[in-house]
Structures are given as C-alpha cells and as structure tokens.
C-alpha cells in the first residue's frame, strides 16, 4: 500500500468511525441497546473507543509504509479534537434533527 492510499484510508476510517456511534442504536454496531436507545454517555464512550481503534489502524499502516515516528501529547490532543470535529454531523443528526 502506498503512502497516499494509507492516508486516504485513515481519513475515511476516521470519518466513518467518528459518526458510527451516532448513526445506530447498537453497542459498537453489534449488540442491540436495552430499550432500543443508547444514552449520550454510551455514544461518547463508543466515540472514545473508536478513536483508539482508528489510531491503532493508522499506527499499523504507518508501520507498514515506513518507520513509526514517535508522537508527544500535542499530537494526540490535535487528533482527538479532529476526531470530535468529524463526529459533528452524526451528533447533529442524532440529537438536533427532529425525527
């Protein structure tokens, strides 16, 4: 896999992973929620879990493409903020749009 393909794969996974908790009412898109509705804390917990999952995939792709560059806390703060920003459409659809 080339560098450009790896970058676009990570961006696509981040978009899907950030919005997945808000699109469905299943825990990690597998198990049905009790009562049919997940609470807000459930959506946020899934958002954090998927942030780490996408980060793991991106780390694996970086290792496949070349050497892994060591990151400091600033990198993780920026990527967490970007992941939360990517989750905005799903949050709006779930909580602000009347169904």
Short mmCIF file of N, CA and C in Angstrom, two decimals:
data_model
loop_
_atom_site.label_atom_id
_atom_site.label_comp_id
_atom_site.label_asym_id
_atom_site.label_seq_id
_atom_site.Cartn_x
_atom_site.Cartn_y
_atom_site.Cartn_z
N UNK A 1 0.85 -1.17 0.00
CA UNK A 1 0.00 0.00 0.00
C UNK A 1 0.90 1.24 0.00
N UNK A 2 0.57 2.17 -0.86
CA UNK A 2 1.34 3.39 -0.93
C UNK A 2 0.95 4.38 0.15
N UNK A 3 1.75 5.41 0.26
CA UNK A 3 1.52 6.42 1.29
C UNK A 3 0.19 7.15 1.09
N UNK A 4 -0.10 7.53 -0.14
CA UNK A 4 -1.34 8.25 -0.41
C UNK A 4 -2.57 7.39 -0.13
N UNK A 5 -2.51 6.13 -0.47
CA UNK A 5 -3.61 5.22 -0.18
C UNK A 5 -3.80 5.05 1.32
N UNK A 6 -2.69 4.94 2.06
CA UNK A 6 -2.77 4.80 3.51
C UNK A 6 -3.38 6.04 4.16
N UNK A 7 -3.00 7.21 3.69
CA UNK A 7 -3.54 8.46 4.24
C UNK A 7 -5.04 8.54 4.00
N UNK A 8 -5.48 8.25 2.79
CA UNK A 8 -6.91 8.33 2.49
C UNK A 8 -7.71 7.24 3.21
N UNK A 9 -7.07 6.10 3.45
CA UNK A 9 -7.73 5.04 4.23
C UNK A 9 -7.96 5.50 5.66
N UNK A 10 -6.96 6.13 6.26
CA UNK A 10 -7.10 6.62 7.63
C UNK A 10 -8.14 7.72 7.71
N UNK A 11 -8.15 8.62 6.73
CA UNK A 11 -9.16 9.69 6.73
C UNK A 11 -10.56 9.11 6.60
N UNK A 12 -10.74 8.16 5.71
CA UNK A 12 -12.06 7.53 5.55
C UNK A 12 -12.49 6.78 6.80
N UNK A 13 -11.57 6.03 7.40
CA UNK A 13 -11.89 5.33 8.65
C UNK A 13 -12.24 6.31 9.77
N UNK A 14 -11.55 7.43 9.82
CA UNK A 14 -11.84 8.43 10.85
C UNK A 14 -13.23 9.02 10.67
N UNK A 15 -13.62 9.31 9.45
CA UNK A 15 -14.96 9.86 9.18
C UNK A 15 -16.03 8.85 9.57
N UNK A 16 -15.85 7.61 9.15
CA UNK A 16 -16.83 6.57 9.48
C UNK A 16 -16.84 6.29 10.98
N UNK A 17 -15.66 6.15 11.57
CA UNK A 17 -15.56 5.84 12.99
C UNK A 17 -16.11 6.94 13.88
N UNK A 18 -15.95 8.18 13.48
CA UNK A 18 -16.45 9.30 14.29
C UNK A 18 -17.97 9.38 14.25
N UNK A 19 -18.58 8.99 13.16
CA UNK A 19 -20.04 9.10 13.03
C UNK A 19 -20.79 7.82 13.35
N UNK A 20 -20.10 6.70 13.40
CA UNK A 20 -20.74 5.42 13.66
C UNK A 20 -21.52 5.36 14.98
N UNK A 21 -21.01 5.89 16.09
CA UNK A 21 -21.79 5.81 17.32
C UNK A 21 -23.14 6.53 17.25
N UNK A 22 -23.24 7.55 16.43
CA UNK A 22 -24.45 8.35 16.36
C UNK A 22 -25.43 7.85 15.30
N UNK A 23 -24.95 7.05 14.37
CA UNK A 23 -25.80 6.59 13.28
C UNK A 23 -26.74 5.48 13.73
N UNK A 24 -26.27 4.61 14.62
CA UNK A 24 -27.10 3.47 15.02
C UNK A 24 -27.30 3.45 16.53
N UNK A 25 -28.21 2.61 16.97
CA UNK A 25 -28.50 2.47 18.39
C UNK A 25 -28.01 1.13 18.93
N UNK A 26 -26.97 0.60 18.33
CA UNK A 26 -26.38 -0.65 18.78
C UNK A 26 -25.03 -0.36 19.42
N UNK A 27 -24.66 -1.16 20.41
CA UNK A 27 -23.36 -1.01 21.06
C UNK A 27 -22.28 -1.51 20.12
N UNK A 28 -21.36 -0.63 19.75
CA UNK A 28 -20.28 -0.92 18.81
C UNK A 28 -20.81 -1.49 17.50
N UNK A 29 -22.00 -1.10 17.12
CA UNK A 29 -22.67 -1.51 15.88
C UNK A 29 -22.94 -3.01 15.83
N UNK A 30 -22.91 -3.69 16.99
CA UNK A 30 -23.13 -5.14 17.02
C UNK A 30 -24.28 -5.55 17.92
N UNK A 31 -24.26 -5.10 19.17
CA UNK A 31 -25.23 -5.56 20.16
C UNK A 31 -26.36 -4.55 20.31
N UNK A 32 -27.61 -4.99 20.33
CA UNK A 32 -28.72 -4.04 20.48
C UNK A 32 -28.72 -3.40 21.87
N UNK A 33 -29.09 -2.13 21.92
CA UNK A 33 -29.16 -1.41 23.19
C UNK A 33 -30.43 -1.79 23.93
N UNK A 34 -30.34 -1.81 25.25
CA UNK A 34 -31.52 -2.11 26.07
C UNK A 34 -32.52 -0.97 25.93
N UNK A 35 -33.74 -1.29 25.66
CA UNK A 35 -34.76 -0.27 25.46
C UNK A 35 -34.72 0.35 24.08
N UNK A 36 -33.78 -0.07 23.24
CA UNK A 36 -33.70 0.42 21.88
C UNK A 36 -33.01 1.76 21.72
N UNK A 37 -32.58 2.40 22.82
CA UNK A 37 -31.94 3.71 22.72
C UNK A 37 -30.69 3.73 23.60
N UNK A 38 -29.58 4.19 23.02
CA UNK A 38 -28.35 4.36 23.79
C UNK A 38 -28.36 5.75 24.43
N UNK A 39 -27.87 5.86 25.66
CA UNK A 39 -27.75 7.19 26.27
C UNK A 39 -26.57 7.97 25.68
N UNK A 40 -26.51 9.24 25.98
CA UNK A 40 -25.43 10.10 25.46
C UNK A 40 -24.07 9.58 25.90
N UNK A 41 -23.95 9.15 27.15
CA UNK A 41 -22.66 8.66 27.61
C UNK A 41 -22.23 7.42 26.82
N UNK A 42 -23.18 6.64 26.34
CA UNK A 42 -22.85 5.48 25.52
C UNK A 42 -22.27 5.89 24.17
N UNK A 43 -22.86 6.92 23.58
CA UNK A 43 -22.33 7.42 22.31
C UNK A 43 -20.92 7.96 22.50
N UNK A 44 -20.70 8.70 23.59
CA UNK A 44 -19.38 9.28 23.83
C UNK A 44 -18.34 8.20 24.15
N UNK A 45 -18.75 7.17 24.88
CA UNK A 45 -17.83 6.06 25.18
C UNK A 45 -17.43 5.35 23.89
N UNK A 46 -18.38 5.11 23.03
CA UNK A 46 -18.06 4.49 21.74
C UNK A 46 -17.17 5.39 20.90
N UNK A 47 -17.37 6.69 20.99
CA UNK A 47 -16.54 7.64 20.24
C UNK A 47 -15.09 7.52 20.70
N UNK A 48 -14.86 7.41 21.99
CA UNK A 48 -13.50 7.27 22.51
C UNK A 48 -12.90 5.92 22.09
N UNK A 49 -13.67 4.86 22.19
CA UNK A 49 -13.17 3.54 21.78
C UNK A 49 -12.82 3.51 20.30
N UNK A 50 -13.66 4.12 19.48
CA UNK A 50 -13.37 4.14 18.04
C UNK A 50 -12.21 5.06 17.70
N UNK A 51 -11.98 6.09 18.50
CA UNK A 51 -10.80 6.94 18.32
C UNK A 51 -9.53 6.10 18.47
N UNK A 52 -9.50 5.27 19.53
CA UNK A 52 -8.33 4.42 19.73
C UNK A 52 -8.23 3.32 18.67
N UNK A 53 -9.35 2.81 18.20
CA UNK A 53 -9.33 1.79 17.15
C UNK A 53 -8.78 2.37 15.84
N UNK A 54 -9.24 3.55 15.46
CA UNK A 54 -8.73 4.19 14.25
C UNK A 54 -7.26 4.54 14.42
N UNK A 55 -6.88 4.96 15.63
CA UNK A 55 -5.47 5.24 15.90
C UNK A 55 -4.61 4.00 15.77
N UNK A 56 -5.12 2.86 16.22
CA UNK A 56 -4.38 1.61 16.08
C UNK A 56 -4.20 1.21 14.62
N UNK A 57 -5.25 1.37 13.84
CA UNK A 57 -5.15 1.06 12.40
C UNK A 57 -4.16 2.00 11.73
N UNK A 58 -4.21 3.28 12.09
CA UNK A 58 -3.28 4.23 11.48
C UNK A 58 -1.84 3.94 11.89
N UNK A 59 -1.63 3.49 13.12
CA UNK A 59 -0.29 3.11 13.57
C UNK A 59 0.22 1.90 12.79
N UNK A 60 -0.66 0.94 12.56
CA UNK A 60 -0.28 -0.24 11.77
C UNK A 60 0.04 0.14 10.33
N UNK A 61 -0.74 1.03 9.75
CA UNK A 61 -0.46 1.47 8.38
C UNK A 61 0.84 2.26 8.31
N UNK A 62 1.11 3.06 9.33
CA UNK A 62 2.36 3.82 9.36
C UNK A 62 3.56 2.87 9.46
N UNK A 63 3.42 1.82 10.25
CA UNK A 63 4.49 0.85 10.36
C UNK A 63 4.71 0.10 9.05
N UNK A 64 3.62 -0.13 8.31
CA UNK A 64 3.73 -0.83 7.03
C UNK A 64 4.41 0.04 5.98
N UNK A 65 4.11 1.34 6.00
CA UNK A 65 4.65 2.25 4.99
C UNK A 65 6.11 2.58 5.29
N UNK A 66 6.45 2.75 6.56
CA UNK A 66 7.82 3.12 6.90
C UNK A 66 8.02 3.09 8.41
N UNK A 67 8.96 3.87 8.86
CA UNK A 67 9.28 3.92 10.28
C UNK A 67 8.22 4.70 11.05
N UNK A 68 7.89 4.22 12.26
CA UNK A 68 6.91 4.90 13.10
C UNK A 68 7.59 6.08 13.78
N UNK A 69 7.03 7.25 13.59
CA UNK A 69 7.57 8.46 14.19
C UNK A 69 7.00 8.62 15.60
N UNK A 70 7.85 8.83 16.61
CA UNK A 70 7.34 8.98 17.98
C UNK A 70 6.51 10.27 18.12
N UNK A 71 5.38 10.17 18.83
CA UNK A 71 4.47 11.31 18.99
C UNK A 71 4.44 11.74 20.45
N UNK A 72 4.18 13.02 20.66
CA UNK A 72 4.02 13.54 22.01
C UNK A 72 2.56 13.86 22.24
N UNK A 73 2.22 14.41 23.39
CA UNK A 73 0.83 14.63 23.78
C UNK A 73 0.12 15.61 22.85
N UNK A 74 0.85 16.54 22.25
CA UNK A 74 0.22 17.52 21.35
C UNK A 74 -0.43 16.83 20.16
N UNK A 75 0.22 15.81 19.63
CA UNK A 75 -0.33 15.08 18.50
C UNK A 75 -1.67 14.45 18.86
N UNK A 76 -1.74 13.83 20.03
CA UNK A 76 -2.97 13.17 20.44
C UNK A 76 -4.07 14.17 20.77
N UNK A 77 -3.70 15.33 21.30
CA UNK A 77 -4.70 16.37 21.57
C UNK A 77 -5.30 16.88 20.26
N UNK A 78 -4.47 17.08 19.26
CA UNK A 78 -4.96 17.57 17.97
C UNK A 78 -5.81 16.52 17.27
N UNK A 79 -5.37 15.26 17.27
CA UNK A 79 -6.14 14.23 16.59
C UNK A 79 -7.47 13.96 17.30
N UNK A 80 -7.49 14.06 18.63
CA UNK A 80 -8.76 13.90 19.36
C UNK A 80 -9.72 15.04 19.01
N UNK A 81 -9.20 16.25 18.90
CA UNK A 81 -10.05 17.38 18.51
C UNK A 81 -10.56 17.22 17.08
N UNK A 82 -9.72 16.72 16.19
CA UNK A 82 -10.16 16.49 14.81
C UNK A 82 -11.20 15.38 14.75
N UNK A 83 -11.03 14.33 15.55
CA UNK A 83 -11.99 13.24 15.58
C UNK A 83 -13.33 13.72 16.09
N UNK A 84 -13.32 14.57 17.12
CA UNK A 84 -14.57 15.14 17.64
C UNK A 84 -15.22 16.05 16.60
N UNK A 85 -14.42 16.78 15.84
CA UNK A 85 -14.96 17.64 14.79
C UNK A 85 -15.59 16.79 13.68
N UNK A 86 -14.97 15.68 13.34
CA UNK A 86 -15.54 14.79 12.33
C UNK A 86 -16.84 14.15 12.80
N UNK A 87 -17.03 14.05 14.12
CA UNK A 87 -18.25 13.46 14.67
C UNK A 87 -19.42 14.44 14.69
N UNK A 88 -19.18 15.69 14.38
CA UNK A 88 -20.23 16.70 14.46
C UNK A 88 -21.45 16.39 13.59
N UNK A 89 -21.31 15.95 12.33
CA UNK A 89 -22.52 15.65 11.54
C UNK A 89 -23.38 14.55 12.17
N UNK A 90 -22.75 13.51 12.69
CA UNK A 90 -23.51 12.44 13.34
C UNK A 90 -24.21 12.91 14.60
N UNK A 91 -23.53 13.76 15.38
CA UNK A 91 -24.13 14.30 16.60
C UNK A 91 -25.33 15.16 16.26
N UNK A 92 -25.19 16.01 15.24
CA UNK A 92 -26.30 16.86 14.83
C UNK A 92 -27.47 16.01 14.36
N UNK A 93 -27.19 14.98 13.57
CA UNK A 93 -28.26 14.13 13.07
C UNK A 93 -28.98 13.42 14.20
N UNK A 94 -28.25 12.95 15.21
CA UNK A 94 -28.86 12.19 16.30
C UNK A 94 -29.61 13.08 17.29
N UNK A 95 -29.04 14.23 17.65
CA UNK A 95 -29.60 15.00 18.76
C UNK A 95 -30.27 16.31 18.37
N UNK A 96 -29.98 16.86 17.22
CA UNK A 96 -30.53 18.17 16.88
C UNK A 96 -31.57 18.14 15.79
N UNK A 97 -31.58 17.10 14.96
CA UNK A 97 -32.58 16.98 13.90
C UNK A 97 -33.78 16.23 14.46
N UNK A 98 -34.97 16.78 14.25
CA UNK A 98 -36.18 16.11 14.72
C UNK A 98 -36.49 14.92 13.83
N UNK A 99 -36.77 13.79 14.46
CA UNK A 99 -37.08 12.55 13.71
C UNK A 99 -38.53 12.25 13.83
#
